[in-house]
Structure formats: C-alpha cells, structure tokens
GROMACS .gro file of C-alpha atoms in nm:
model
  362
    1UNK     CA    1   0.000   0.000   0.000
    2UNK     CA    2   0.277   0.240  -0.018
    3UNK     CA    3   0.515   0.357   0.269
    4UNK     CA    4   0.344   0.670   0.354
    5UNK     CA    5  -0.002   0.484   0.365
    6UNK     CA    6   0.091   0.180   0.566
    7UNK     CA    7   0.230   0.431   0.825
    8UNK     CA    8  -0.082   0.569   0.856
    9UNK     CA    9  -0.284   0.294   0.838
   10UNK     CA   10  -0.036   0.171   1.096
   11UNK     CA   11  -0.130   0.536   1.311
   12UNK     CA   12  -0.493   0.452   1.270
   13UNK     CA   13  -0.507   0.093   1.365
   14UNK     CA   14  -0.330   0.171   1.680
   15UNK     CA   15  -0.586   0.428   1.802
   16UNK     CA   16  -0.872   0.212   1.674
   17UNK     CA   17  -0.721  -0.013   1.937
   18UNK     CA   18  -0.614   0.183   2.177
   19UNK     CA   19  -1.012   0.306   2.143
   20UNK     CA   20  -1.148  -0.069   2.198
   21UNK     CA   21  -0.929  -0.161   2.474
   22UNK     CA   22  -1.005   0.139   2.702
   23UNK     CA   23  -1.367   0.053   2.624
   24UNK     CA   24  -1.266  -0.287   2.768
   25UNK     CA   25  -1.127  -0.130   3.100
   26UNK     CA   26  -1.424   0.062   3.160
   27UNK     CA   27  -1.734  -0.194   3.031
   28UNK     CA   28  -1.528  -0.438   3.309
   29UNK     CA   29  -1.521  -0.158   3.578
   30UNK     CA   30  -1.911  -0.065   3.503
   31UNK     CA   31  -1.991  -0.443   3.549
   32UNK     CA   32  -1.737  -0.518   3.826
   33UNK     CA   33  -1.637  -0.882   3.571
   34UNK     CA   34  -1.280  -0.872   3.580
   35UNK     CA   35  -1.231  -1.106   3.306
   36UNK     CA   36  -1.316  -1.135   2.885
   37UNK     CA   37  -1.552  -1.402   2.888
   38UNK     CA   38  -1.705  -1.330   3.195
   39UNK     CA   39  -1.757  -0.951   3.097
   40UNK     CA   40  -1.914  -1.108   2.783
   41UNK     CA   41  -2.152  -1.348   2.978
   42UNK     CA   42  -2.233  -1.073   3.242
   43UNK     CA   43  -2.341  -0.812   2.965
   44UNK     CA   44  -2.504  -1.041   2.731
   45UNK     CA   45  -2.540  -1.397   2.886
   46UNK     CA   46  -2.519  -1.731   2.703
   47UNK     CA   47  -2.511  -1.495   2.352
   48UNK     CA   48  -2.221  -1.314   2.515
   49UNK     CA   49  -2.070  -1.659   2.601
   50UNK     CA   50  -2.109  -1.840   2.313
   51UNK     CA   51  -1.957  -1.511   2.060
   52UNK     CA   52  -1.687  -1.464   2.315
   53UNK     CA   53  -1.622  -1.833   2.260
   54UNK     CA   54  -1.654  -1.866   1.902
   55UNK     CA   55  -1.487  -1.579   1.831
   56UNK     CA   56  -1.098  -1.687   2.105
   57UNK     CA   57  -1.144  -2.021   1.936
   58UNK     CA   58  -1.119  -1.904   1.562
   59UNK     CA   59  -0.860  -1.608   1.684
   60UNK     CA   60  -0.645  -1.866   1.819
   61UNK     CA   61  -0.736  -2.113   1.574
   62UNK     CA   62  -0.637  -1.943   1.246
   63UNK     CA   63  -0.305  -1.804   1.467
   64UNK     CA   64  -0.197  -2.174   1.458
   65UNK     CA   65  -0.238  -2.185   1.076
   66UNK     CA   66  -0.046  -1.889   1.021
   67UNK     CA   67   0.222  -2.002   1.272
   68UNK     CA   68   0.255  -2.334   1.055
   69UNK     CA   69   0.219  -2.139   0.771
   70UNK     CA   70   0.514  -1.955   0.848
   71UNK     CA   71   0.744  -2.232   1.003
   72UNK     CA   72   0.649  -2.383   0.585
   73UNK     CA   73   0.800  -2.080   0.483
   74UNK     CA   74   1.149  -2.101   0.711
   75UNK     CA   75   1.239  -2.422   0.791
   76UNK     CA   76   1.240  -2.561   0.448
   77UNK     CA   77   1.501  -2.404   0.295
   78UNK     CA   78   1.698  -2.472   0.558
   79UNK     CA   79   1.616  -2.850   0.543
   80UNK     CA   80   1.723  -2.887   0.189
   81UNK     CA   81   2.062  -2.694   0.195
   82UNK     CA   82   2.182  -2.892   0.544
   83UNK     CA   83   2.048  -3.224   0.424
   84UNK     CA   84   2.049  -3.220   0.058
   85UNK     CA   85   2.138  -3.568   0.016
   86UNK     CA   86   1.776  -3.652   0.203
   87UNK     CA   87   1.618  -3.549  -0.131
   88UNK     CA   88   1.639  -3.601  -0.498
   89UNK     CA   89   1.698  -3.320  -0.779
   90UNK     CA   90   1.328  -3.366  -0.844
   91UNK     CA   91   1.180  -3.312  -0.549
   92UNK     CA   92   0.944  -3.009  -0.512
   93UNK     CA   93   0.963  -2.773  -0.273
   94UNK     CA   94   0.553  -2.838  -0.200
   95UNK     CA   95   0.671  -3.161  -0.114
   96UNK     CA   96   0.940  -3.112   0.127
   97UNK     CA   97   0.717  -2.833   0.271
   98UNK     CA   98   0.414  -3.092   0.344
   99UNK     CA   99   0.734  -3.365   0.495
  100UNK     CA  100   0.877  -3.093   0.738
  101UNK     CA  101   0.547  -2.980   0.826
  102UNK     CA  102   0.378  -3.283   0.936
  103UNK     CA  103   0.721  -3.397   1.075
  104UNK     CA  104   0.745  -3.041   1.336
  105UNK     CA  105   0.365  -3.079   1.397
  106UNK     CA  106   0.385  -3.433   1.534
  107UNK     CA  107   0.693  -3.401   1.687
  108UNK     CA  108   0.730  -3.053   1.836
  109UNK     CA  109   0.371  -2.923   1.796
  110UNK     CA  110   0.178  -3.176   1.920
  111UNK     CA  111   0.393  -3.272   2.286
  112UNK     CA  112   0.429  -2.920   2.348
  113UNK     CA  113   0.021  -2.859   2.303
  114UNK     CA  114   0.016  -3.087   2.559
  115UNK     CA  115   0.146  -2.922   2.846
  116UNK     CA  116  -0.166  -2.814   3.087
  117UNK     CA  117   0.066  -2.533   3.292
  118UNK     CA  118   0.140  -2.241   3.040
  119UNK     CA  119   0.282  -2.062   3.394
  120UNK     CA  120   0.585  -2.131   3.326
  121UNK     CA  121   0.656  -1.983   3.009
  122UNK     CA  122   0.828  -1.674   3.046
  123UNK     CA  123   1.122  -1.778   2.862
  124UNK     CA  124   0.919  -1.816   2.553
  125UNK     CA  125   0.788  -1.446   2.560
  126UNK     CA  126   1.222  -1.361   2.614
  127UNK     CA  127   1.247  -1.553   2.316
  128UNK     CA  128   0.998  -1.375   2.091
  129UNK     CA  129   1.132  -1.032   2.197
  130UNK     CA  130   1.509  -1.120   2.133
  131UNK     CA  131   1.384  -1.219   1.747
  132UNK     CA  132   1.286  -0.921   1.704
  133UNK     CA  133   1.587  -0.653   1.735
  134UNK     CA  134   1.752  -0.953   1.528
  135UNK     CA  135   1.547  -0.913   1.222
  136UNK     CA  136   1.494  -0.531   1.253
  137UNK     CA  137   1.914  -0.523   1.269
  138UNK     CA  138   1.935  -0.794   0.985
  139UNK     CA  139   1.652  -0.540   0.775
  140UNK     CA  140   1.872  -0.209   0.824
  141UNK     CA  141   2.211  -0.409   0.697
  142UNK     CA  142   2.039  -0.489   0.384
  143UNK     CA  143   1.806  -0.114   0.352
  144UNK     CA  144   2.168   0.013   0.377
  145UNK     CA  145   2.338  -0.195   0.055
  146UNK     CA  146   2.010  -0.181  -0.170
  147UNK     CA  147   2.116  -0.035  -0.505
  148UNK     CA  148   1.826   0.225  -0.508
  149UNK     CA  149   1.899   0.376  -0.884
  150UNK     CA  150   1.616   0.357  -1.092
  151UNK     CA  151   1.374   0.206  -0.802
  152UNK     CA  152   1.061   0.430  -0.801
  153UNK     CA  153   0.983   0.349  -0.427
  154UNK     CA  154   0.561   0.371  -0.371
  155UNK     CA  155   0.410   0.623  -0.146
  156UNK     CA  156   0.062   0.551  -0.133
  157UNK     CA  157  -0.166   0.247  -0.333
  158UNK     CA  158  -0.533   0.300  -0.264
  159UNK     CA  159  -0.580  -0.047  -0.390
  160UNK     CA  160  -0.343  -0.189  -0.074
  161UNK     CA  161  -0.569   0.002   0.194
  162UNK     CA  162  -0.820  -0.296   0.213
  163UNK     CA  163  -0.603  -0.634   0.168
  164UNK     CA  164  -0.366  -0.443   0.464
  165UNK     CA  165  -0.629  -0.290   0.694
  166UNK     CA  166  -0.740  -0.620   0.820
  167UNK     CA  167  -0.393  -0.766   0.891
  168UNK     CA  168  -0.270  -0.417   1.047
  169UNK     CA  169  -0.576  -0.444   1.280
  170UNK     CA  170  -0.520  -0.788   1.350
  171UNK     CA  171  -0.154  -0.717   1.450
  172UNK     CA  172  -0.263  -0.499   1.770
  173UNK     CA  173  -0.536  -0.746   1.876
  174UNK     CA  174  -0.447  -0.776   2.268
  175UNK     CA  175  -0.833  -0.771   2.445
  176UNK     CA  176  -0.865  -1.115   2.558
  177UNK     CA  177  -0.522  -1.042   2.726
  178UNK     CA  178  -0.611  -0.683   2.922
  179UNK     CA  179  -0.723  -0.866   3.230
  180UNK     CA  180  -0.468  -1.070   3.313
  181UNK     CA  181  -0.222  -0.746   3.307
  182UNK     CA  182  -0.469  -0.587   3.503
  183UNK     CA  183  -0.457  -0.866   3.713
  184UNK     CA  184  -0.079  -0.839   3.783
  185UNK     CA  185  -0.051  -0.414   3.868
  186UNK     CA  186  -0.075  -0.281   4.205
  187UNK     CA  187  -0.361  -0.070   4.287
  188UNK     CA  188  -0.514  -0.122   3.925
  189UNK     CA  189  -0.730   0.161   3.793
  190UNK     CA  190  -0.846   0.261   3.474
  191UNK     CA  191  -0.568   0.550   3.468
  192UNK     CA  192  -0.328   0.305   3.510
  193UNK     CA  193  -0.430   0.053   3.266
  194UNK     CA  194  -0.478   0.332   3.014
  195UNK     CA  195  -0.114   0.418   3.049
  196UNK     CA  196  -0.006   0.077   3.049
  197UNK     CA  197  -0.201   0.024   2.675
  198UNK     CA  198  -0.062   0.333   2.561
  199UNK     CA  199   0.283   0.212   2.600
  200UNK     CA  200   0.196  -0.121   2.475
  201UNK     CA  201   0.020   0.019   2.129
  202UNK     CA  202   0.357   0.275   2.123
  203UNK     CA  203   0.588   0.015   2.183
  204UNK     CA  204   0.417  -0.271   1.903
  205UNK     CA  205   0.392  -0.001   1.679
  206UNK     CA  206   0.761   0.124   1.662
  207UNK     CA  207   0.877  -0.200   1.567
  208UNK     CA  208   0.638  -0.301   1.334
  209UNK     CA  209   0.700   0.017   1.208
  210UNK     CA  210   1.064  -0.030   1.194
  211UNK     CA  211   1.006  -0.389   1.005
  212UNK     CA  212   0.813  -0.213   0.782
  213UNK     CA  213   1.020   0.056   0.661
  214UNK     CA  214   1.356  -0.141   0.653
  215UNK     CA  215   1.199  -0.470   0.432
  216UNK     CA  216   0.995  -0.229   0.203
  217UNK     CA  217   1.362   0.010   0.150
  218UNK     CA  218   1.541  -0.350   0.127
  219UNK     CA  219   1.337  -0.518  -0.140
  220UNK     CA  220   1.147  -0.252  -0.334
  221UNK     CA  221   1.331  -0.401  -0.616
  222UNK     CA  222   1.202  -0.762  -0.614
  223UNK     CA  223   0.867  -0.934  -0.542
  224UNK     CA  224   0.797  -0.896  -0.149
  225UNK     CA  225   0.660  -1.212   0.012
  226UNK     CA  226   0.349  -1.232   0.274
  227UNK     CA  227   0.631  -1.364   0.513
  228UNK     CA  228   0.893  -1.100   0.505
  229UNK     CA  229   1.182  -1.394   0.656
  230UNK     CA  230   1.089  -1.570   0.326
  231UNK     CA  231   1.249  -1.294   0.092
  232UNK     CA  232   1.603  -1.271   0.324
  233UNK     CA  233   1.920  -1.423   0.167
  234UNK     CA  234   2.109  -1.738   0.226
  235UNK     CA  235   2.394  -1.654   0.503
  236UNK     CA  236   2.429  -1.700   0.832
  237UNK     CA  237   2.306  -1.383   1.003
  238UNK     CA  238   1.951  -1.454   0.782
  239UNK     CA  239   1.939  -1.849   0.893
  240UNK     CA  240   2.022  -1.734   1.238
  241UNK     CA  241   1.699  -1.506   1.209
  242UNK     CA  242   1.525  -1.785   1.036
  243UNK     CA  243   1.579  -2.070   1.256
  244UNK     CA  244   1.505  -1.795   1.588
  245UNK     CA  245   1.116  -1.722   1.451
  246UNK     CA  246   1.068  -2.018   1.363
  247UNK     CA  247   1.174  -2.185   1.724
  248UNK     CA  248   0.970  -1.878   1.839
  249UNK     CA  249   0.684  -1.973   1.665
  250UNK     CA  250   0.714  -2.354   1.713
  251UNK     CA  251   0.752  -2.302   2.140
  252UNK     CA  252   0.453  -2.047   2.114
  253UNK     CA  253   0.187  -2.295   2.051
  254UNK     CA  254   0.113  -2.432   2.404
  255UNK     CA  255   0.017  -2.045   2.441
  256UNK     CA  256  -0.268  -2.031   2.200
  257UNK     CA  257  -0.400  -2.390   2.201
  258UNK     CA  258  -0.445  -2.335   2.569
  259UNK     CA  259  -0.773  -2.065   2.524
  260UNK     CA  260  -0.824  -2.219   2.198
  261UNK     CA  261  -0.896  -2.593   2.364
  262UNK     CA  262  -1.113  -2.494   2.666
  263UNK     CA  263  -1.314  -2.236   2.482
  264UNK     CA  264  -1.390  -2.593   2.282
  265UNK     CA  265  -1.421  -2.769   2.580
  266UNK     CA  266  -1.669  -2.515   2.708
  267UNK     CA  267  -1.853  -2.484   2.388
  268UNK     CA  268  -1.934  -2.829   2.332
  269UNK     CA  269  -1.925  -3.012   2.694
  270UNK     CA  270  -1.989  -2.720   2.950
  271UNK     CA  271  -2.257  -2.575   3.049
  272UNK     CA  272  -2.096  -2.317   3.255
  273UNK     CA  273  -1.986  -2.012   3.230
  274UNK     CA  274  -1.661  -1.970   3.060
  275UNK     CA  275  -1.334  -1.824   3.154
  276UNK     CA  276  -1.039  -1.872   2.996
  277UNK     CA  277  -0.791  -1.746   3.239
  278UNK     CA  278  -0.979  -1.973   3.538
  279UNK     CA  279  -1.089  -2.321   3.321
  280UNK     CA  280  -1.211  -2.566   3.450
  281UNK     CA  281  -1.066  -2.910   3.460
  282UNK     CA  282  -1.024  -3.117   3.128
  283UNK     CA  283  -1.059  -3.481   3.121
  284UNK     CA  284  -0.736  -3.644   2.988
  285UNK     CA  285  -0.952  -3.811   2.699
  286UNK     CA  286  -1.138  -3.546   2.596
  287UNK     CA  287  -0.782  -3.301   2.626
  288UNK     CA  288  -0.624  -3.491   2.417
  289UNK     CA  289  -0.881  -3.575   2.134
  290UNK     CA  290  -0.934  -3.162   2.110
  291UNK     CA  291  -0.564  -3.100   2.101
  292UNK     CA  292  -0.516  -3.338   1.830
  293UNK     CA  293  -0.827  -3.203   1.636
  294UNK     CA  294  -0.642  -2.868   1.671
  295UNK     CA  295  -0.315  -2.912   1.614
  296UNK     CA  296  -0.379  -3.172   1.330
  297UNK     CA  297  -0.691  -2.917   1.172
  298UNK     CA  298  -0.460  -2.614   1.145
  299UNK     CA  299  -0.161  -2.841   1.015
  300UNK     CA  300  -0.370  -2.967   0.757
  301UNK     CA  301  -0.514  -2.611   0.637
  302UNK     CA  302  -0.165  -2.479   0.630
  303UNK     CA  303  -0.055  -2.748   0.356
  304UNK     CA  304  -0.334  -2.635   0.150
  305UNK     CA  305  -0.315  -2.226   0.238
  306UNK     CA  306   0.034  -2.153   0.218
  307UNK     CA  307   0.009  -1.796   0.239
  308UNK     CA  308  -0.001  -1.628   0.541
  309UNK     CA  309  -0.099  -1.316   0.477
  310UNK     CA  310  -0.421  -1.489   0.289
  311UNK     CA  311  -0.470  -1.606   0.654
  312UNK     CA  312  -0.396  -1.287   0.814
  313UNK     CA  313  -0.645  -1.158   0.604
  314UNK     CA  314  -0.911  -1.370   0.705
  315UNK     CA  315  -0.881  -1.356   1.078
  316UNK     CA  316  -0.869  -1.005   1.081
  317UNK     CA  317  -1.165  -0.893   0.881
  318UNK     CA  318  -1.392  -1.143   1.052
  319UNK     CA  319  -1.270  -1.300   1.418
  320UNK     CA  320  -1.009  -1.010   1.498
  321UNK     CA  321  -1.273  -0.728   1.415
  322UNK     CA  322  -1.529  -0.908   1.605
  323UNK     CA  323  -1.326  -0.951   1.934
  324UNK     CA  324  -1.170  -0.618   1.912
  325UNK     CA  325  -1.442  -0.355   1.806
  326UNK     CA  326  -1.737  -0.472   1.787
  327UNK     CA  327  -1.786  -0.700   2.143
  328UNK     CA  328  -1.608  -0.409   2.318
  329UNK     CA  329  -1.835  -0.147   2.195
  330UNK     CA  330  -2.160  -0.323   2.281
  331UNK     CA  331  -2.003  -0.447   2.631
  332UNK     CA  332  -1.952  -0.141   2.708
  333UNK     CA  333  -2.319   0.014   2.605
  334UNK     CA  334  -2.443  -0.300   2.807
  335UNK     CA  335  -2.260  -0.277   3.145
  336UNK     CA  336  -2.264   0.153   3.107
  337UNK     CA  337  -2.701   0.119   3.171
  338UNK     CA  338  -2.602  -0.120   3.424
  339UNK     CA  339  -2.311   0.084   3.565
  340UNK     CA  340  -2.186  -0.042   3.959
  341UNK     CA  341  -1.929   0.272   3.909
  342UNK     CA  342  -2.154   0.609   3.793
  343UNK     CA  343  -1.931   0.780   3.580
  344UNK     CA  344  -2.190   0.976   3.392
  345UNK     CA  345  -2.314   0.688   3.202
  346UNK     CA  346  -2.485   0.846   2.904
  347UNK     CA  347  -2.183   1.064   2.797
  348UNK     CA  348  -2.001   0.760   2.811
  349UNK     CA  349  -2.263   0.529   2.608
  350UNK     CA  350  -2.306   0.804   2.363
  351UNK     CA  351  -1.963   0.797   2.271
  352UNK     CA  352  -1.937   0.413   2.263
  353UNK     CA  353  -2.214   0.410   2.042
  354UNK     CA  354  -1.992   0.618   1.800
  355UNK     CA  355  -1.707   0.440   1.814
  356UNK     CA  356  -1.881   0.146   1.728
  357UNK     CA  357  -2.020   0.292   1.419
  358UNK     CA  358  -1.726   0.399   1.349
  359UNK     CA  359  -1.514   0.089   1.378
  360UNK     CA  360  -1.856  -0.100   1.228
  361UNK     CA  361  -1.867   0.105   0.863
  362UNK     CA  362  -1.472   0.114   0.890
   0.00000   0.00000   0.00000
C-alpha cells in the first residue's frame, strides 16, 4: 500500500485499538467482571458466552495456521541446503514443505500442546522479543546496501488500503489479554491501565513500524513475500533469524492452544460459564482428542493455504474485528445502563455508540 499509507494505516489501527481496549477497562469496571468471557456473559449472557467463545477459538485457531504457515515458509530451505542428500533433484519444494510440516507438527507441535501449565513460560515471551531486534538489525544491513537507482519506491496504493487494513488491525489485537495485566498491577485503575495500553500500542507499533520501513527500502526491487523472513538471503546472520522465529513460533503454541482448547471444551461439553484465564478441569480423553483435532486441523489447512498473509487476512476482517471492536463497543453500552461505578453513564454510552459505528462502517 505504499510507505506513507501503511504508516498511517499503521497510526490509525493503533488508536482504533487503543479506542477498543479502554472501552474494555471501563465496560469491566461498570460491570465489576474482571475477566473477557465473563464480561461477555455478564453483559449479554449465554449470547455473550457463546460469541466470546466462538470468536478466542477461531482467533487462536487461524493463529496456529499462520504459525505453521510460516514455520512452511522457514524451515524448508533450511532443510534442503543442510540435508540435501535426504532429497532427490526432483523433489518439489511443496513436497518437502508438506514432509517438514507434518514432521514439526507431530513431533514438536503436538507434545508441546500438551502441556496443561502455560505458567511457566516466560522464557518463551524472552524468546519472541530477542527475534525481534535480530530481524529489525538484519533489515537495516540490507536497507543500507540496496542499489536504489532507478527504483521508483511507492508512497501511497489506494488499492493496498483494504487487503492491509485487516492484517494491520489484527496485528494490535491484545483484548482477551487486558485482564490478566490488570490482574498483575498494584492498585489497578483505569488510569493506570490506560497508560499501560498506551505504552503497549507505542511500543508494538515502533517495531512493526521499523520492520516495515527497513523490508519495504530493502526489497522494493524484487517481489515482497506475505512472510517478510521468506524474501532474506542465504547466510548465516539470515538463517540465524530464520531458525530464531521459527523456534519462536514452534515453542509459542502451548500459548494459544491453551484458550483455543477450553473455549472448545466449554462450547461443546460445559454448560458453565466460561473463563479462559480460570478453566475448568479437562478430562485427559477429551484433552487430548481436542488438542489433536487442533493441532492436526490447522496443520492440515496450512498445507493447503500456504500464504499467510491470505490467513492474516481472514482472521482479521472477521474474528479479529469481532473480538476487538465490535464485542467491546456493545459491552460497554451493556454494562454503562447497568453501571456499579456512575461515571456519567450516558456521555459515556453516547460515545461508545460512535465508536462502534465507526469501527462498524470502517
């Protein structure tokens, strides 16, 4: 879409967010429901439940597509130029992609989607951040040797604004998540919360800005991939970024089939009312048959959808918009009438209303 229109799209998805999220805050202070799902089911009740629920489940569903969408893209390569003698001149790359696919989901995937703690974590959050100064430094080493002379480098591409708006939107999507940060401050208002998403939004949105700028300036003069890591050359410092996403990536999964598995759970075997943060129990048959249907459902749509930002796409304009603009503005129009806090109430519903038109024609 042009570099001077992706930044502001990039501007305008942030504040769209920033927008929802304080909506968020303020529907769970009205309603005193300190969590998504149970702000959902408090404000709406089994409809609010089973939306909320659909709508984590595809989220976190179509993440794990992309995710092995993207480990297609990296780890390929790789495979073929350590271990070339594994495959014969005429071997396709489709077909190594579908071998080291299945071969990461069962073996990596899978066992890891089967750990019931996600406490204990952390390190895979450290990870994610470190592989991210990596590829921004990798981007500006190869902005800074592009040959620019005869490159006419876009500004703006009206036809760009609507394939990119839904993936830029997507890319801030952090509601289902506001709780259990709130959960962690001391003292937690609605002041401090604000200020902790402002940073958040700022922070996110320098380095995707910084991605953004440095690939577009680095490859303006060849055909830019949906995965960015796809289009960076063969030497080390590029397979050290390559094989650093994609363990990234790989480790993150336990992380979204968590939600993803007892939002199933809930949907199809609970009656009660959900909450992802506080599930309850599994059974170990029924865990593992859903794991398995998830892991092995998005492995199989990303050998037939191998582009990610087709996927992006997807999530953004439908489960992404629905769990970040349009639950939080009617949330908050629901718990504002029945407000615990009184905070002027109709100023505040008044304005939610226009967000939500806003972010609803948008």
């Amino acid at each position: 879409c042009g570099v001077v229109c992706g930044f502001v799209l990039l501007i305008a998805s942030s504040l769209l967010t920033r927008a929802s999220c304080i909506l968020v805050i303020k529907a769970g202070y009205n309603a005193q429901k300190f969590t998504y799902g149970t702000l959902a089911c408090t404000t709406y009740g089994k409809l609010g439940k089973l939306v909320v629920e659909l709508c984590i489940t595809g989220l976190n569903a179509g993440t794990l597509v992309a995710f092995f969408v993207i480990v297609g893209d990296l780890i390929p390569p790789l495979v073929v130029m350590w271990a070339p003698h594994f495959f014969s001149p005429d071997t396709s790359y489709s077909s190594v992609r579908v071998v080291v696919l299945v071969v990461l989901g069962v073996c990596v995937a899978f066992p890891l989607s089967l750990i019931r703690d996600v406490k204990n974590m952390s390190a895979v959050s450290l990870l994610s951040l470190v592989s991210y100064p990596i590829l921004i430094l990798r981007l500006l080493l190869l902005m800074l040797k592009t040959d620019y002379a005869g490159t006419t480098v876009a500004l703006w591409n009206w036809n760009g604004i609507i394939p990119c708006l839904p993936i830029f939107l997507l890319a801030y999507t952090c509601h289902t998540q506001l709780f259990g940060i709130h959960g962690t401050l001391q003292d937690p208002s609605v002041h401090k919360m604000t200020t902790v998403i402002n940073r958040s939004l700022t922070s996110v949105g320098v380095v995707y800005a910084l991605v953004a700028i440095f690939g577009y300036l680095s490859f303006c003069n060849v055909e830019v991939r949906g995965d960015i890591l796809a289009n960076l050359p063969s030497d080390y410092f590029s397979t050290l970024t390559r094989v650093g996403f994609a363990t990234s990536v790989l480790v993150t999964f336990p992380l979204l089939v968590f939600p993803c598995r007892n939002c199933i759970h809930s949907l199809l075997f609970s009656k009660a009312q959900v909450d992802v943060s506080f599930p309850e129990p599994i059974p170990q048959g029924k865990f593992v048959l859903i794991t398995s249907a998830l892991v092995g459902g998005a492995l199989l749509v990303a050998i037939y959808i191998p582009n990610v930002e087709l996927v992006l796409a997807l999530m953004g304009s439908t489960m992404g918009v629905l769990i970040s603009f349009v639950c939080p503005g009617f949330m908050f129009v629901a718990a504002a009438q029945h407000s615990v806090v009184q905070h002027s109430p109709t100023s505040h519903v008044t304005r939610a209303k226009v967000r939500l038109t806003m972010q609803g024609q948008l």
